[in-house]
Coordinates of N, CA and C in Angstrom, one line a residue:
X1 N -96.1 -32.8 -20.9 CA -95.5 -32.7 -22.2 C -96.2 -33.7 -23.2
X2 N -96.6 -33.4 -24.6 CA -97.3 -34.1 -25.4 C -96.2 -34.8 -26.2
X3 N -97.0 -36.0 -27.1 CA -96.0 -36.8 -27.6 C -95.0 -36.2 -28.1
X4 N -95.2 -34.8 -29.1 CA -94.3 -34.1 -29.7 C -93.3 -34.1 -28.6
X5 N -93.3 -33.2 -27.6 CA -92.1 -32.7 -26.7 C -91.3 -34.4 -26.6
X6 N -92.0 -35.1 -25.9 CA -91.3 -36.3 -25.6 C -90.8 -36.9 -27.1
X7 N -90.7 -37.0 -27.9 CA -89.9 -37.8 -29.1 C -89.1 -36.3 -29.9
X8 N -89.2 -35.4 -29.4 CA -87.7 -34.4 -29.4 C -87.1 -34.2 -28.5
X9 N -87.5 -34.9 -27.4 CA -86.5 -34.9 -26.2 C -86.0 -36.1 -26.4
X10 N -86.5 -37.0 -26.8 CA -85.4 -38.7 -27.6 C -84.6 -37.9 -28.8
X11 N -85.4 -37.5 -29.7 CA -84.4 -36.9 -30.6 C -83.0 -36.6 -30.2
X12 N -83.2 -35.6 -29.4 CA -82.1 -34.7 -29.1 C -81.2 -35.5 -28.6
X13 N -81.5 -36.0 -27.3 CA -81.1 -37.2 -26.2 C -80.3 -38.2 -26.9
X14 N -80.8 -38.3 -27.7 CA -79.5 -39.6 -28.8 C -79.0 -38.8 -29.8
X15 N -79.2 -37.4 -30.0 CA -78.4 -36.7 -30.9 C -77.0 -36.4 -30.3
X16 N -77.2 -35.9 -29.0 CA -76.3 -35.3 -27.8 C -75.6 -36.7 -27.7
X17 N -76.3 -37.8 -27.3 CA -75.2 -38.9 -26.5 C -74.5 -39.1 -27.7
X18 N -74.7 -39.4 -29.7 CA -73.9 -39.8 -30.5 C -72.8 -38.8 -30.9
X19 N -73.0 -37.8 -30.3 CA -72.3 -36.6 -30.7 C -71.0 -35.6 -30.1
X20 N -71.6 -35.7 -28.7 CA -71.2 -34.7 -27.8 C -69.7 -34.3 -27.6
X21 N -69.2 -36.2 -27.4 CA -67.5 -36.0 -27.6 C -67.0 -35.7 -29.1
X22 N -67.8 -35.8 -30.3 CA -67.2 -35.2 -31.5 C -67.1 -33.7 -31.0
X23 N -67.9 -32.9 -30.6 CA -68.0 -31.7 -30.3 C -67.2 -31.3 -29.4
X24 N -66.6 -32.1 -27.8 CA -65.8 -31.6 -27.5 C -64.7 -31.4 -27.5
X25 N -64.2 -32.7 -28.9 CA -63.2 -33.1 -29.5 C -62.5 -31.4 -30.3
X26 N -63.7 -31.1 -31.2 CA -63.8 -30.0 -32.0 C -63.5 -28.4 -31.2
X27 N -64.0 -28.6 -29.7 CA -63.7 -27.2 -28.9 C -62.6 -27.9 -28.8
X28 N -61.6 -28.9 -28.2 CA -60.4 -29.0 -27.6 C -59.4 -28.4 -28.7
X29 N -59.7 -28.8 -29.9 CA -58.7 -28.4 -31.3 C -58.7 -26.9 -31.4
X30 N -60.3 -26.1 -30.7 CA -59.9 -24.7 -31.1 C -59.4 -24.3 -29.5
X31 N -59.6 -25.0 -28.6 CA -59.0 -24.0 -27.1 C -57.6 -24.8 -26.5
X32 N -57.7 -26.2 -26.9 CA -56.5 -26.7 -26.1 C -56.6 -26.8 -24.6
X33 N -57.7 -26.7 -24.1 CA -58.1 -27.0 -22.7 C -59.4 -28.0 -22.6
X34 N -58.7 -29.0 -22.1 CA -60.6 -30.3 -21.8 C -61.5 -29.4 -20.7
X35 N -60.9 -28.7 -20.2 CA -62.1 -28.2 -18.8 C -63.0 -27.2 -20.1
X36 N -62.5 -26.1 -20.5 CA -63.0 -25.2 -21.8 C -63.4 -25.9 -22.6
X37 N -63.1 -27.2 -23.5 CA -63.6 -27.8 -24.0 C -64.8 -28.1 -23.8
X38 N -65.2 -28.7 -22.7 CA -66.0 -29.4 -21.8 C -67.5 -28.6 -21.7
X39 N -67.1 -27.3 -20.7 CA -67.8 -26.2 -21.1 C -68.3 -25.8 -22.7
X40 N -67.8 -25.4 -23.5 CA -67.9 -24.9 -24.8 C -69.0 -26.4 -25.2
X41 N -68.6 -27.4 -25.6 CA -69.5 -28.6 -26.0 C -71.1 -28.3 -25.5
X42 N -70.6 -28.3 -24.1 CA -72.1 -28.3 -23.4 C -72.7 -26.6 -23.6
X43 N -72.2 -26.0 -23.6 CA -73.0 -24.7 -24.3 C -73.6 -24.6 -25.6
X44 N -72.9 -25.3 -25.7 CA -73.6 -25.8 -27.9 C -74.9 -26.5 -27.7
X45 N -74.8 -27.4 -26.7 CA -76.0 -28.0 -26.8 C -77.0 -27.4 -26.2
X46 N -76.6 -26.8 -25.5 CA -77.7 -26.0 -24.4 C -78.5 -24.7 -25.7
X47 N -77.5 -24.5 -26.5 CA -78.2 -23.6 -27.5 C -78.9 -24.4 -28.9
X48 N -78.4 -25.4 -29.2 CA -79.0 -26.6 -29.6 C -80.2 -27.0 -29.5
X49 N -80.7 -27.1 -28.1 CA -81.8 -27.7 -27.9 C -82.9 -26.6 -27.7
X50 N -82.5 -25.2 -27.0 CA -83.7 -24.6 -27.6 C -83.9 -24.2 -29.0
X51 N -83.3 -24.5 -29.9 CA -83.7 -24.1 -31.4 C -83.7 -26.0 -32.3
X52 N -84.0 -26.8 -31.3 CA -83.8 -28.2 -31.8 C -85.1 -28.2 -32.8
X53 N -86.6 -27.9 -32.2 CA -87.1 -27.9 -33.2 C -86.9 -27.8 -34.8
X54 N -86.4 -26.4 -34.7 CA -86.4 -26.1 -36.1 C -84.9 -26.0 -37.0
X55 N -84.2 -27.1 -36.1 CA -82.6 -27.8 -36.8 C -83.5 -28.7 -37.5
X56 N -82.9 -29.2 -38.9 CA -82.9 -29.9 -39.8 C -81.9 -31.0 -39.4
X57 N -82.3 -32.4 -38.9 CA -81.3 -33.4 -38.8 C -80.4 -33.5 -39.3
X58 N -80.2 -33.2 -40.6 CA -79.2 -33.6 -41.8 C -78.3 -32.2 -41.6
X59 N -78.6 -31.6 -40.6 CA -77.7 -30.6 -40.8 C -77.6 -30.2 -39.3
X60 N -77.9 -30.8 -38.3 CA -77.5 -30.1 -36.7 C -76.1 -30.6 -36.6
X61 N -74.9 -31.7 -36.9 CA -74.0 -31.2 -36.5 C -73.2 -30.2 -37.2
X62 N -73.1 -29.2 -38.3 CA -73.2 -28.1 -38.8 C -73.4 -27.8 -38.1
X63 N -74.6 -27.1 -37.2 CA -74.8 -26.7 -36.3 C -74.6 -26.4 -35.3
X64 N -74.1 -27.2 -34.5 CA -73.8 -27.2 -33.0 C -72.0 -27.2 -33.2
X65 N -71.5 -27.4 -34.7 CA -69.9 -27.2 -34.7 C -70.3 -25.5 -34.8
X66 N -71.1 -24.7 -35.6 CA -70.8 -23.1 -35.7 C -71.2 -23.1 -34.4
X67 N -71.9 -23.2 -34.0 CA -71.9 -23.0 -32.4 C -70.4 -23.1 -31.4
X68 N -70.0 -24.4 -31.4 CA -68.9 -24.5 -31.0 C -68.0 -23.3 -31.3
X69 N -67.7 -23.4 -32.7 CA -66.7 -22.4 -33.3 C -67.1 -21.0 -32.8
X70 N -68.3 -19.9 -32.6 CA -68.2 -19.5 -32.2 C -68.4 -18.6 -30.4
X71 N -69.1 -19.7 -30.2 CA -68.4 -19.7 -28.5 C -67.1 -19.4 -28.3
X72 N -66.4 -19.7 -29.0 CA -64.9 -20.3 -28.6 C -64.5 -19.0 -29.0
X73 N -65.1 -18.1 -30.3 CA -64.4 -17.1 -30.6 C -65.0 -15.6 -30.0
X74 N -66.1 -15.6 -29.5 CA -67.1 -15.1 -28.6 C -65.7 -15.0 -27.3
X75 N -65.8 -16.0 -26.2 CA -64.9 -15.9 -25.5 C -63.7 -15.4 -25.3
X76 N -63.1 -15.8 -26.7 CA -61.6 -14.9 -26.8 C -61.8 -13.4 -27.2
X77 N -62.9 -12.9 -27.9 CA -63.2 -11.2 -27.8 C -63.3 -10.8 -26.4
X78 N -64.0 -11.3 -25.6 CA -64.4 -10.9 -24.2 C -63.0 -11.1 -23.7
X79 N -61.7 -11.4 -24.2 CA -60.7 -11.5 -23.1 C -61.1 -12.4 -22.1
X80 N -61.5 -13.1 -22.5 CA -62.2 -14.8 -21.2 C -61.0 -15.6 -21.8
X81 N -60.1 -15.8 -22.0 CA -58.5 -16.9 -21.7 C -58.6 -17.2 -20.6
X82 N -59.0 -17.7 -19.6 CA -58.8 -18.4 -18.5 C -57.4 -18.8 -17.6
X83 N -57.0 -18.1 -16.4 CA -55.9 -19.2 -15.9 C -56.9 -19.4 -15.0
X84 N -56.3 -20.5 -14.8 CA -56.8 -21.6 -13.4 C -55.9 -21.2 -12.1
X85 N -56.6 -20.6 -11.1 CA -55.3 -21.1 -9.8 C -55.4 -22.7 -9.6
X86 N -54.1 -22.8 -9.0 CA -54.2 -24.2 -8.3 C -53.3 -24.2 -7.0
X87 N -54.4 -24.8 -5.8 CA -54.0 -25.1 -4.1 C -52.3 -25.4 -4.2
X88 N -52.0 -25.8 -4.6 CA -50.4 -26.2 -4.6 C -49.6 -26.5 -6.0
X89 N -48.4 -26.2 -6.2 CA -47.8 -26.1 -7.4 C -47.2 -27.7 -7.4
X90 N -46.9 -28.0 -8.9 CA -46.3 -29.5 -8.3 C -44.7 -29.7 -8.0
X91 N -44.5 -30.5 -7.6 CA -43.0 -30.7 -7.1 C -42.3 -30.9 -8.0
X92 N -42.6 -31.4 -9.4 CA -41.5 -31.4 -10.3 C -42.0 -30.6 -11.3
X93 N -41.1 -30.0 -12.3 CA -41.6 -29.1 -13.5 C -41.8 -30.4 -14.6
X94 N -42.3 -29.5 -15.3 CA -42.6 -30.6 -16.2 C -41.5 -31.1 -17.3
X95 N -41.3 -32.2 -17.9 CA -40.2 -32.2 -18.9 C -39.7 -31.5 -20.0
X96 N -39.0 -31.0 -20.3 CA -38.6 -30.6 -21.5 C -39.2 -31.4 -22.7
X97 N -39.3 -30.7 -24.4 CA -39.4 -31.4 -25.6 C -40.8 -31.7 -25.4
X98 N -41.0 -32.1 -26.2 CA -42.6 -33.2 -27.1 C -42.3 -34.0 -27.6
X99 N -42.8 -35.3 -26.3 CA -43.0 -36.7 -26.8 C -43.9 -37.0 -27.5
X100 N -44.8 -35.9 -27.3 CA -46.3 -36.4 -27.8 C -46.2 -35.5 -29.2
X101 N -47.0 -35.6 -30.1 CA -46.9 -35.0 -31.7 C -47.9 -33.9 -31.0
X102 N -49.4 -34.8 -30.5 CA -50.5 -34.0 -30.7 C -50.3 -32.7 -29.7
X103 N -49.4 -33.3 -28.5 CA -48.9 -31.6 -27.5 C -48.2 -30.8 -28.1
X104 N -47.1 -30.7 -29.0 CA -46.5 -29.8 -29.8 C -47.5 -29.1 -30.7
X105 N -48.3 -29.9 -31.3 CA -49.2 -29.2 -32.5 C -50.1 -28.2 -31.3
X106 N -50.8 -28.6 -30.4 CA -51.2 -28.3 -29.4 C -50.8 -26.8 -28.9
X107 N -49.5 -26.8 -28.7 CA -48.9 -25.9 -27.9 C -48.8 -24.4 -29.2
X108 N -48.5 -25.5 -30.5 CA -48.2 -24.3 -31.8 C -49.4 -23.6 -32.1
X109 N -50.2 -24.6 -31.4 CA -51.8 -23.9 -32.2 C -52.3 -22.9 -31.1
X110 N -51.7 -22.7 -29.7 CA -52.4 -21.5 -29.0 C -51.4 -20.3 -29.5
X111 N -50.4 -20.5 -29.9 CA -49.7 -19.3 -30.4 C -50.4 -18.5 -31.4
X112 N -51.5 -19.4 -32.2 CA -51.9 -18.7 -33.0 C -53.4 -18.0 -32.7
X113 N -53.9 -16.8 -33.8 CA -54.6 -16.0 -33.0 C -55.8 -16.6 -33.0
X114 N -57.0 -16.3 -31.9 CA -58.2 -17.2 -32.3 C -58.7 -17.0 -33.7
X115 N -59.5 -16.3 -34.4 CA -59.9 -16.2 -35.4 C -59.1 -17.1 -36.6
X116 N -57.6 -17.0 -36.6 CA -56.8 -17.8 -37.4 C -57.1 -19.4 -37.0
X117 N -57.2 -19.3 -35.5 CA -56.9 -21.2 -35.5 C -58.1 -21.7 -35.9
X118 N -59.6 -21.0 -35.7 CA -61.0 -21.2 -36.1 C -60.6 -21.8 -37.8
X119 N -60.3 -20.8 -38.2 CA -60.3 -21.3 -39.8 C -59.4 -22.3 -40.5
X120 N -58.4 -22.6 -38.9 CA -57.5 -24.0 -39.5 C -58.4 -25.2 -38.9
X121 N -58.6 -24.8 -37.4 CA -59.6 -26.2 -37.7 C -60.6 -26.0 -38.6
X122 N -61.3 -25.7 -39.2 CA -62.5 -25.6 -39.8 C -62.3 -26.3 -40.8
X123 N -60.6 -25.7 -41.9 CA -60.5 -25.7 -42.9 C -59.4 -27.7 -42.7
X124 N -59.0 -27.8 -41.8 CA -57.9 -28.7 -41.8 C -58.3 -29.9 -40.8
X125 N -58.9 -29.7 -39.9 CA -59.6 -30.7 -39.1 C -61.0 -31.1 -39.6
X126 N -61.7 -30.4 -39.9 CA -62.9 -30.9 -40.5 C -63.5 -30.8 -41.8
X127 N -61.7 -30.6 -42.2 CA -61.8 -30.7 -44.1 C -63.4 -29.9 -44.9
X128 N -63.4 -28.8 -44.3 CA -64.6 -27.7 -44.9 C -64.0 -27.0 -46.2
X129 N -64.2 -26.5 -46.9 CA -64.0 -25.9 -48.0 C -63.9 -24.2 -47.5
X130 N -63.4 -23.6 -48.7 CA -62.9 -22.2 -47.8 C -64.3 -21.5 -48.0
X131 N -65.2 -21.5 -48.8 CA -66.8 -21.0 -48.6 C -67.4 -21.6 -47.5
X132 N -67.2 -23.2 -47.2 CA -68.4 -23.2 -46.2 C -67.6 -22.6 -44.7
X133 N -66.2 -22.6 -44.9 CA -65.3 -22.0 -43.6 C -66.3 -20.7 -43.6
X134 N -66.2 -20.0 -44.9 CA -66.3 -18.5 -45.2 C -68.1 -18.7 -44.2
X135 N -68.7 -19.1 -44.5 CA -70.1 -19.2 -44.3 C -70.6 -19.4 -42.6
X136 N -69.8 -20.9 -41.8 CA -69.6 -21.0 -40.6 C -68.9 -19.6 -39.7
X137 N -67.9 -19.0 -40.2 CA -67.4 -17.4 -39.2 C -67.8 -16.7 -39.7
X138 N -69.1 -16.5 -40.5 CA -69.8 -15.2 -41.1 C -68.7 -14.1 -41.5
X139 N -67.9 -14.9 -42.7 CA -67.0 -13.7 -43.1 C -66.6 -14.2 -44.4
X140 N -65.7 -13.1 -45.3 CA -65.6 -13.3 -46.7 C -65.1 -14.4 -46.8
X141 N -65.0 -15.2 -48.3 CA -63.7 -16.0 -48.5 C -62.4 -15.4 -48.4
X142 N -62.4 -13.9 -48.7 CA -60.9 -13.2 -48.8 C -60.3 -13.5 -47.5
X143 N -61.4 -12.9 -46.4 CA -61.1 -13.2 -45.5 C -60.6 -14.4 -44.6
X144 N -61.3 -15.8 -45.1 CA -60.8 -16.9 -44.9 C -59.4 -17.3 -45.2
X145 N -59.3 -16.9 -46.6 CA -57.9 -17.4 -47.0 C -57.0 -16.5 -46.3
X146 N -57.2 -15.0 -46.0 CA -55.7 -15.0 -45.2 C -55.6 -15.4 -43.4
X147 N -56.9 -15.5 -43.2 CA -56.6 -15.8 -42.1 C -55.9 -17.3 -41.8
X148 N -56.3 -17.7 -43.3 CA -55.5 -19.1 -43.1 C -54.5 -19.5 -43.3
X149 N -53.9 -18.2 -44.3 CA -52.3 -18.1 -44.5 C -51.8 -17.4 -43.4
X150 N -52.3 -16.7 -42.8 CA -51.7 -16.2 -41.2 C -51.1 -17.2 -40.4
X151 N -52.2 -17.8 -40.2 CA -52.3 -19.0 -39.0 C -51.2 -20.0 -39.6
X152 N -51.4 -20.5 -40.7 CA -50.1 -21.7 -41.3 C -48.3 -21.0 -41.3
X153 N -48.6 -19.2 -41.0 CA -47.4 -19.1 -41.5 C -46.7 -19.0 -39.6
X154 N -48.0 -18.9 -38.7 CA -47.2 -18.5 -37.1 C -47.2 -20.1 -37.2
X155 N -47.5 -21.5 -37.1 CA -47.7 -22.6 -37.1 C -46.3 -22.7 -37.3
X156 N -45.9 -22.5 -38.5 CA -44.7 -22.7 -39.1 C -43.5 -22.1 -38.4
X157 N -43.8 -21.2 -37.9 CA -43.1 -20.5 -37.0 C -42.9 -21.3 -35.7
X158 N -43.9 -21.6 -35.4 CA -44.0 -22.2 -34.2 C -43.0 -24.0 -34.1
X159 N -43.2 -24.1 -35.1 CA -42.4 -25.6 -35.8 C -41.2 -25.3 -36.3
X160 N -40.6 -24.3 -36.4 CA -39.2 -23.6 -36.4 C -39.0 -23.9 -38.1
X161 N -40.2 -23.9 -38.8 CA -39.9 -23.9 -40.4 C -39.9 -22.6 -41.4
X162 N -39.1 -22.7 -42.1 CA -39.4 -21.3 -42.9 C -40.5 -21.0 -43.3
X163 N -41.0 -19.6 -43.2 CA -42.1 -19.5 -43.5 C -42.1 -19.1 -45.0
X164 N -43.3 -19.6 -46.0 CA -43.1 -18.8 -47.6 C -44.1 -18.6 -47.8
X165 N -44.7 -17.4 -47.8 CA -46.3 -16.9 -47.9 C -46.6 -17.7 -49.5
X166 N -45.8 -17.5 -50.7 CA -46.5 -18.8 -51.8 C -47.0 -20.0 -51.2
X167 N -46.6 -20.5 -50.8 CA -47.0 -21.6 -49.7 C -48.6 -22.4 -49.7
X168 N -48.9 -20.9 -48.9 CA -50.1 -20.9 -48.3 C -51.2 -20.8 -48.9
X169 N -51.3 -20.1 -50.5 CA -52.0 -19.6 -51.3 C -52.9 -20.6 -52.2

């Protein structure tokens, strides 16, 4: 491998190590599973690095997030939702309620449909505007905004609040 290969394999190698858990931070908000998460991150980068050449620094995490975002949405077309078996069930069920804020948001956000929750993290976790949302899922603005009034209004639902489609708008 000539110098080139070796100082984009540093490139990358310290792009990946400052990056990776932002990324699998960003699958866990669209799937709600760290094993799926986990997976999804590392597929980003695996598609990452053969097109690393010709990523513009100033712009690969853009990149490896539409990546992310659409793995995530890629999988849920194919009907890939995942259960897990597991060797033994546990002896106690688990507790009632949400102690935790981020498990209830969690649990409201798989209710909602993949394509909707894409464009709430897009638009609400990574504070994107509804063009560059529109731009990342290769789809209208029209289409952004309702899928994002969709998703805020099962959310809402999900959080036992009235729903008011003015609201959303």
């Amino acid at each position: 491998m000539g110098d080139t290969g070796v100082r984009r394999d540093e490139e990358f190698s310290e792009f990946f190590t400052s990056r990776f858990d932002w990324a699998r931070r960003t699958a866990y908000a669209l799937c709600g599973d760290w094993s799926e998460a986990e997976e999804l991150a590392q597929n980003a980068f695996v598609k990452a690095y053969a097109k690393w050449p010709s990523i513009r620094r100033e712009t690969a995490e853009g990149y490896v997030r539409t990546i992310v975002t659409r793995l995530f949405l890629d999988s849920r077309r194919r009907g890939r939702e995942r259960e897990r078996p597991v060797a033994d069930l546990p002896e106690h069920g688990v507790g009632g309620g949400f102690s935790d804020p981020d498990a209830r948001l969690h649990a409201a956000l798989r209710q909602v449909a993949p394509k909707q929750r894409a464009a709430l993290v897009l638009r609400f976790v990574h504070d994107l505007s509804i063009e560059q949302t529109a731009a990342e899922l290769g789809c209208s603005v029209g289409n952004v905004k309702s899928q994002t009034a969709r998703g805020l209004a099962t959310l809402r639902e999900a959080y036992g609040e009235p729903v008011n489609s003015e609201r959303d708008r």
